[in-house]
Coordinates of C-alpha atoms and ligand atoms in Angstrom, one line a residue:
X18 CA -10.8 -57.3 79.4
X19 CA -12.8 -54.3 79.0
X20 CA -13.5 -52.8 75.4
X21 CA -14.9 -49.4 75.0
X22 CA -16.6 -49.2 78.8
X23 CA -18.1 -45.8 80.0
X24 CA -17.9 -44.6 83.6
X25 CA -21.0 -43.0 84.7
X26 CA -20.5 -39.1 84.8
X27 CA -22.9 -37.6 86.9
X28 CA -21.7 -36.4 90.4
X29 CA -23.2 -38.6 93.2
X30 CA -24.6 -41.1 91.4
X31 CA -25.2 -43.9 93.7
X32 CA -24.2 -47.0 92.3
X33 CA -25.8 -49.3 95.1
X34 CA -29.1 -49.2 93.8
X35 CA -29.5 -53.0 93.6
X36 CA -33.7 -52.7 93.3
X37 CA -33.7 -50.4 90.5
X38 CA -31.2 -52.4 89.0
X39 CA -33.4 -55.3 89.0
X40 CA -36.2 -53.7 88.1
X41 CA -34.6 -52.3 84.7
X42 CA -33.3 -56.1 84.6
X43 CA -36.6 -57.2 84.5
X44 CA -38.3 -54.3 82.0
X45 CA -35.4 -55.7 79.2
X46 CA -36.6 -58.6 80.1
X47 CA -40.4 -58.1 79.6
X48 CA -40.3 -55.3 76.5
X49 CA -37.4 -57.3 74.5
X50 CA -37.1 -60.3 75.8
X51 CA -33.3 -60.0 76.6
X52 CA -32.1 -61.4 79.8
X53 CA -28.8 -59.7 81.0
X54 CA -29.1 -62.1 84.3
X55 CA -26.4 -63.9 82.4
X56 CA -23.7 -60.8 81.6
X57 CA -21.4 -59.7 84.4
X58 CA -22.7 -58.3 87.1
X59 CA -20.7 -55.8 87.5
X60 CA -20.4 -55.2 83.7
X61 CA -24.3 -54.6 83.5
X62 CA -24.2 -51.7 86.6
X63 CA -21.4 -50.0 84.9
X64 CA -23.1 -49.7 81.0
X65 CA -26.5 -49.0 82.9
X66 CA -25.1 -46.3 85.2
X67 CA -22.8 -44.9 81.8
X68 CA -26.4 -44.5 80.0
X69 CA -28.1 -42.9 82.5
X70 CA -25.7 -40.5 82.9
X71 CA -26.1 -40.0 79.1
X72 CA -29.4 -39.8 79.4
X73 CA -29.0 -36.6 82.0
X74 CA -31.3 -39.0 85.1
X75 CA -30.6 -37.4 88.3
X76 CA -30.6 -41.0 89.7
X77 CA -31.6 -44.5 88.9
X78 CA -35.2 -44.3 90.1
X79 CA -35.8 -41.7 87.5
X80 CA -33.8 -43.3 85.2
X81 CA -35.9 -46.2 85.3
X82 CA -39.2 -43.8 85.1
X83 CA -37.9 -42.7 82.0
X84 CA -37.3 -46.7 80.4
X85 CA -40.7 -47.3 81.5
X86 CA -42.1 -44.5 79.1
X87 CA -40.1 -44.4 76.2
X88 CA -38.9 -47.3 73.7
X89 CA -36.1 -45.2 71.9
X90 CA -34.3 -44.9 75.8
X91 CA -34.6 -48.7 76.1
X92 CA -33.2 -49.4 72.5
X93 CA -30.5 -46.5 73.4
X94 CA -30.0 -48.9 76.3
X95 CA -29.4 -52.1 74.5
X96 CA -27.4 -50.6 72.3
X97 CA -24.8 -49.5 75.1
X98 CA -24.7 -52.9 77.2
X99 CA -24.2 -54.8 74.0
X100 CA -20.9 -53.7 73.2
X101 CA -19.8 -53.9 69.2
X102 CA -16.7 -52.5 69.2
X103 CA -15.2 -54.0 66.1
X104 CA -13.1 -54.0 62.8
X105 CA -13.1 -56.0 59.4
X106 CA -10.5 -58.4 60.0
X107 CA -9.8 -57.5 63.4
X108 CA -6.5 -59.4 64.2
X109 CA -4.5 -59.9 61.6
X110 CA -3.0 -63.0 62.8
X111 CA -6.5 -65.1 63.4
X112 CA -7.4 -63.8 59.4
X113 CA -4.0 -65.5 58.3
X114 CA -5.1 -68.4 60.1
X115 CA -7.9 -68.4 58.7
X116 CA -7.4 -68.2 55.6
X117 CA -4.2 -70.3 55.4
X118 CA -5.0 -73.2 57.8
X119 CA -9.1 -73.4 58.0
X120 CA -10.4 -72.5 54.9
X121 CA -8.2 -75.0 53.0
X122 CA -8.5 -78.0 55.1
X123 CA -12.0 -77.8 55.4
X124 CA -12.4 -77.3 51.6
X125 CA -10.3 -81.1 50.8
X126 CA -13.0 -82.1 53.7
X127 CA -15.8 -81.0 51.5
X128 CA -14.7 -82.3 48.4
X129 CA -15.8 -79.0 46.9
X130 CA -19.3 -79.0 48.3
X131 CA -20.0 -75.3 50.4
X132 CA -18.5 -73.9 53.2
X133 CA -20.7 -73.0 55.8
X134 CA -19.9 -70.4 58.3
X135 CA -21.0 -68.9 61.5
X136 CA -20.5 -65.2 62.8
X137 CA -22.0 -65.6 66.5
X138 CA -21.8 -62.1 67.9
X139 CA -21.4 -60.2 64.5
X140 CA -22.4 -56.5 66.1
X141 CA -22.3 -54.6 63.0
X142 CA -21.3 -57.5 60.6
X143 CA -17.7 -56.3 59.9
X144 CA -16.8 -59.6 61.2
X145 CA -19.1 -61.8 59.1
X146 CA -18.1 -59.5 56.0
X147 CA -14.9 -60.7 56.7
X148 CA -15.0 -64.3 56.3
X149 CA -17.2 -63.5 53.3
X150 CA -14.2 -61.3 52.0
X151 CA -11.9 -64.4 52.4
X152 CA -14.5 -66.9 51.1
X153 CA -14.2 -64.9 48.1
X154 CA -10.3 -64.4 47.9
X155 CA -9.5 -68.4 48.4
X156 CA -12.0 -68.5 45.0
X157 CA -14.0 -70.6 47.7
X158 CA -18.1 -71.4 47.5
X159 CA -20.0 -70.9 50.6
X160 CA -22.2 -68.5 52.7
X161 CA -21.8 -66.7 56.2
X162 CA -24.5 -66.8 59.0
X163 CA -24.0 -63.6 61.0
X164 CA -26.2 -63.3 64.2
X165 CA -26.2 -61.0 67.3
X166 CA -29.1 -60.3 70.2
X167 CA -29.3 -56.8 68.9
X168 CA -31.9 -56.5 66.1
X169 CA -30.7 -53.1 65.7
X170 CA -27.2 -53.6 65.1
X171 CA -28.4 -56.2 62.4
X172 CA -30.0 -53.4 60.4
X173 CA -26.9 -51.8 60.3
X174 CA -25.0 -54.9 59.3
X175 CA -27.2 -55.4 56.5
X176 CA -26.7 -52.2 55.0
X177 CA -23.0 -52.9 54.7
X178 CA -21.9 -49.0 54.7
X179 CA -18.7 -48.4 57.1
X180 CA -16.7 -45.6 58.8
X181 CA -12.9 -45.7 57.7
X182 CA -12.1 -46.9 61.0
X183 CA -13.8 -50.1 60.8
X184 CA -11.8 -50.9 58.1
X185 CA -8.7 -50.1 59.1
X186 CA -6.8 -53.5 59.7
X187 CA -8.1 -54.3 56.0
X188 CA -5.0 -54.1 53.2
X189 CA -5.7 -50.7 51.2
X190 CA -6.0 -52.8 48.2
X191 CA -9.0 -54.6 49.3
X192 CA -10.6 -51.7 50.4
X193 CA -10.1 -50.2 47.2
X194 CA -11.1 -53.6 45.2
X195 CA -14.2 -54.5 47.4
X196 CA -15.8 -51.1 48.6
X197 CA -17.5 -48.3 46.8
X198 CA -16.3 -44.5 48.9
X199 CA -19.2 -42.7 49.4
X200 CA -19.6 -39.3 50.6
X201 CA -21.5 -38.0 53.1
X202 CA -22.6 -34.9 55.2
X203 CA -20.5 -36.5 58.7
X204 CA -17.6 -37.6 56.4
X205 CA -16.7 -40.8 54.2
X206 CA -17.7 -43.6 54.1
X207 CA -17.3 -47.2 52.1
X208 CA -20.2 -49.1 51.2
X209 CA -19.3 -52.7 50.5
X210 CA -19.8 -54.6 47.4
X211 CA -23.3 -56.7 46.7
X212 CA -21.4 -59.6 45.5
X213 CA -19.7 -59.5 49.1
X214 CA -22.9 -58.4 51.0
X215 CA -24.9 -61.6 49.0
X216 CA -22.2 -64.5 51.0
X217 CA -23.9 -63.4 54.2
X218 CA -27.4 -63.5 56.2
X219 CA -27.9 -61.9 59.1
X220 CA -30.5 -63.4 61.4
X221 CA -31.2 -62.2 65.1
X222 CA -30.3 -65.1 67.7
X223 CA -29.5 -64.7 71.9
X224 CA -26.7 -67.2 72.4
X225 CA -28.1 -67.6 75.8
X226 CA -31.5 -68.6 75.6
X227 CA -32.1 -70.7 72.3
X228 CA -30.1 -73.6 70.7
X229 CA -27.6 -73.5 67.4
X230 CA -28.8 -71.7 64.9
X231 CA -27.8 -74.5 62.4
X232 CA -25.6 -77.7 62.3
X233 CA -22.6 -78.8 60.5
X234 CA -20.6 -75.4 60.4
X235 CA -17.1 -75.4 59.2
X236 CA -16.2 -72.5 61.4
X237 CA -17.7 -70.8 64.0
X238 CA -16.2 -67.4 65.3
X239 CA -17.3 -66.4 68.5
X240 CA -15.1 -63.7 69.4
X241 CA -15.3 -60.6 72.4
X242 CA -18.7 -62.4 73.3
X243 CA -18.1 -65.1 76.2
X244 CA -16.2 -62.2 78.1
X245 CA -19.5 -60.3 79.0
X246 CA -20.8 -63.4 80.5
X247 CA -21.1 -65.2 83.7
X248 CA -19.4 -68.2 84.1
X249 CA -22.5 -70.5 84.1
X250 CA -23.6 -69.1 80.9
X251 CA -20.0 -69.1 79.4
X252 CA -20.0 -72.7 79.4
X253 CA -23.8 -73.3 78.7
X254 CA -22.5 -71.3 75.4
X255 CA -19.3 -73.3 74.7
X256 CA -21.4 -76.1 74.6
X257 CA -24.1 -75.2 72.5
X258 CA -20.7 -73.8 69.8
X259 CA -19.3 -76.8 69.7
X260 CA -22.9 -78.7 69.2
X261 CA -23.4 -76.4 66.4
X262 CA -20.0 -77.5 64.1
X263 CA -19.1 -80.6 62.1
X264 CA -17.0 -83.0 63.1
X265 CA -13.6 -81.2 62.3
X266 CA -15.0 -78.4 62.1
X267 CA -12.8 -75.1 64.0
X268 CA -14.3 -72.7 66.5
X269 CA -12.8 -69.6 67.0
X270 CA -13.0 -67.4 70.4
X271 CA -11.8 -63.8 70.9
X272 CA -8.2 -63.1 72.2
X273 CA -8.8 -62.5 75.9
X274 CA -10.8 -66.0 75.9
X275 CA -10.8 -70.1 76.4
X276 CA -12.6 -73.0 76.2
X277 CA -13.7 -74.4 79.8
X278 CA -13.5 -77.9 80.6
X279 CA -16.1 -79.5 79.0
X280 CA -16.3 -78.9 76.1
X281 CA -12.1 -78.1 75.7
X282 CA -11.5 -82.5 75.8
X283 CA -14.4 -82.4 73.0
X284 CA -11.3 -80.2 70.9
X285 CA -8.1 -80.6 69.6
X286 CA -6.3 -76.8 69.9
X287 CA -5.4 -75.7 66.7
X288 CA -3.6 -72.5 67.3
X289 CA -3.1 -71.3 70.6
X290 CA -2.7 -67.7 69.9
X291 CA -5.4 -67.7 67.1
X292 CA -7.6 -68.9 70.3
X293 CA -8.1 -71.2 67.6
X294 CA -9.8 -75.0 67.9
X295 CA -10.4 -78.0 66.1
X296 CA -13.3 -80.1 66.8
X297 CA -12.6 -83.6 66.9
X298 CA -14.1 -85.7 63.7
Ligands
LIG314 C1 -17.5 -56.8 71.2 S1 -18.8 -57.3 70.1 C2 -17.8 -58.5 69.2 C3 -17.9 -58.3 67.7 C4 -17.0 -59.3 66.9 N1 -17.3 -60.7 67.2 C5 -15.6 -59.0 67.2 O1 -14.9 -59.7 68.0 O2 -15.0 -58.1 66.6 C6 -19.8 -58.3 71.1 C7 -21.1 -58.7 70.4 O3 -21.8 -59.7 71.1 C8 -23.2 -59.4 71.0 N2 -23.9 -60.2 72.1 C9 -24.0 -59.9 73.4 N3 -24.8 -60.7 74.0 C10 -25.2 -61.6 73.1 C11 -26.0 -62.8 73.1 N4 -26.6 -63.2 74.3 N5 -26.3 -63.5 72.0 C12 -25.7 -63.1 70.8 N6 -24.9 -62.0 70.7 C13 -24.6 -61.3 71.8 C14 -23.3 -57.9 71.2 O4 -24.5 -57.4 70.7 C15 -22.1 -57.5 70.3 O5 -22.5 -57.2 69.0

């Protein structure tokens, strides 16, 4: 699955330029700390080639020269091979699951007490704003971890001010009930309620390199995330997912995604086309 993937535009680009590759690899790696060693290979060349192009270098060498000397290219960098292509309850289907299967059964299971839930890959936040919107629509207490790699894309999330099209899978009548429309000199825009925006912290986290962020999640959605990765880190991921929830407790992946084997015999499958798993209590 590809979402939202740039081809690079300038004539004669050479695209075997394995060195420079590495060596913008490895300045990611020293400046921020990110290690796209573990994303596609291919993936990586294509979003680096797309940006450089952008970025009007005559060829990777230069493009490279450029990284070395200016911090705003590298963050323009990140933000392109970290893809956030998202909506507020993007597929409709996994949000009625949600809401009619999980939430309830892990409310009985906790006897009233908190729900705890984890966004892993949040991007801009619409999805963590989600299960906050359906957290408050079951009349349900609990709070929403949202995390992503990109620090930037967190200070977007945080601000909780969206472009119609993120929220167009949402019904018009929660739009109207839950967001305030704003305008502004590039067009509309909906900023979402504080009551909403209070359910939810955002907190910077690299799936690949640390552990769980917390324990004993009812539900963790990790969804479009696994697919940018290699399949060595895909499962060092599952596993550390299905570390991070309670007994019982459901993961969620994305729709072009599935568990590997370990940790799929650690889960019970809940809903196949919700991508949709129960951990086993
Ligand atoms: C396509 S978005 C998915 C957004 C949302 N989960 C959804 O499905 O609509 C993928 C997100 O994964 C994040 N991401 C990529 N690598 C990551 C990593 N190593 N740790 C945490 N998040 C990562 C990206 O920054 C991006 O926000």
């Amino acid at each position: 699955m590809r979402e939202n993937e740039t081809k690079p535009a300038v004539a004669g680009f050479a695209a075997d330029k394995a060195a420079e590759l590495e060596a913008i690899r490895a300045l990611l790696r020293e400046r921020r700390g990110l290690d796209f060693r573990v994303c596609r290979r291919s993936m990586v060349e294509r979003r680096v080639l797309g940006r450089a192009a952008l970025a009007r270098a005559s060829d990777l060498g230069q493009y490279l020269a450029r990284l070395r000397r200016d911090e705003s290219e590298i963050e323009a960098l990140i933000g392109h091979l970290t893809i956030k292509v998202s909506r507020f309850c993007r597929d409709a289907y996994v949000f009625a699951k949600l809401a009619e299967l999980v939430l309830p059964e892990r409310a009985r299971c906790r006897r009233g007490a908190a729900l705890s839930l984890w966004s892993a890959g949040c991007g801009w936040g619409e999805e963590a704003y989600s299960l906050a919107l359906l957290l408050r629509r079951a009349g349900l207490a609990g709070s929403v971890l949202g995390t992503d790699v990109h620090e930037g894309a967190l200070a977007v999330a945080r601000a909780g001010l969206y472009r119609p099209a993120a929220l167009a899978e949402l019904p018009a009548e929660q739009v109207a009930e839950y967001f305030a429309l704003q305008a502004g000199r590039h067009g509309p825009s909906y900023l979402l309620e504080p009551a909403v925006r209070e359910l939810v912290r955002f907190q910077a986290h690299d799936l690949t390199a640390a552990g769980p962020p917390g324990r004993d999640f009812d539900l963790v959605l990790c969804r479009n995330v696994l697919i940018y990765f290699d399949l060595p880190t895909q499962q060092r991921v599952e596993s550390l997912l299905a570390a991070s929830l309670a007994p019982g407790g459901f993961l969620c992946l994305g729709e072009a995604e599935w568990l590997g084997e370990p940790p799929l015999s650690a889960f019970a499958v809940a809903d196949r086309q919700a991508r949709l798993f129960r951990k086993a209590s």
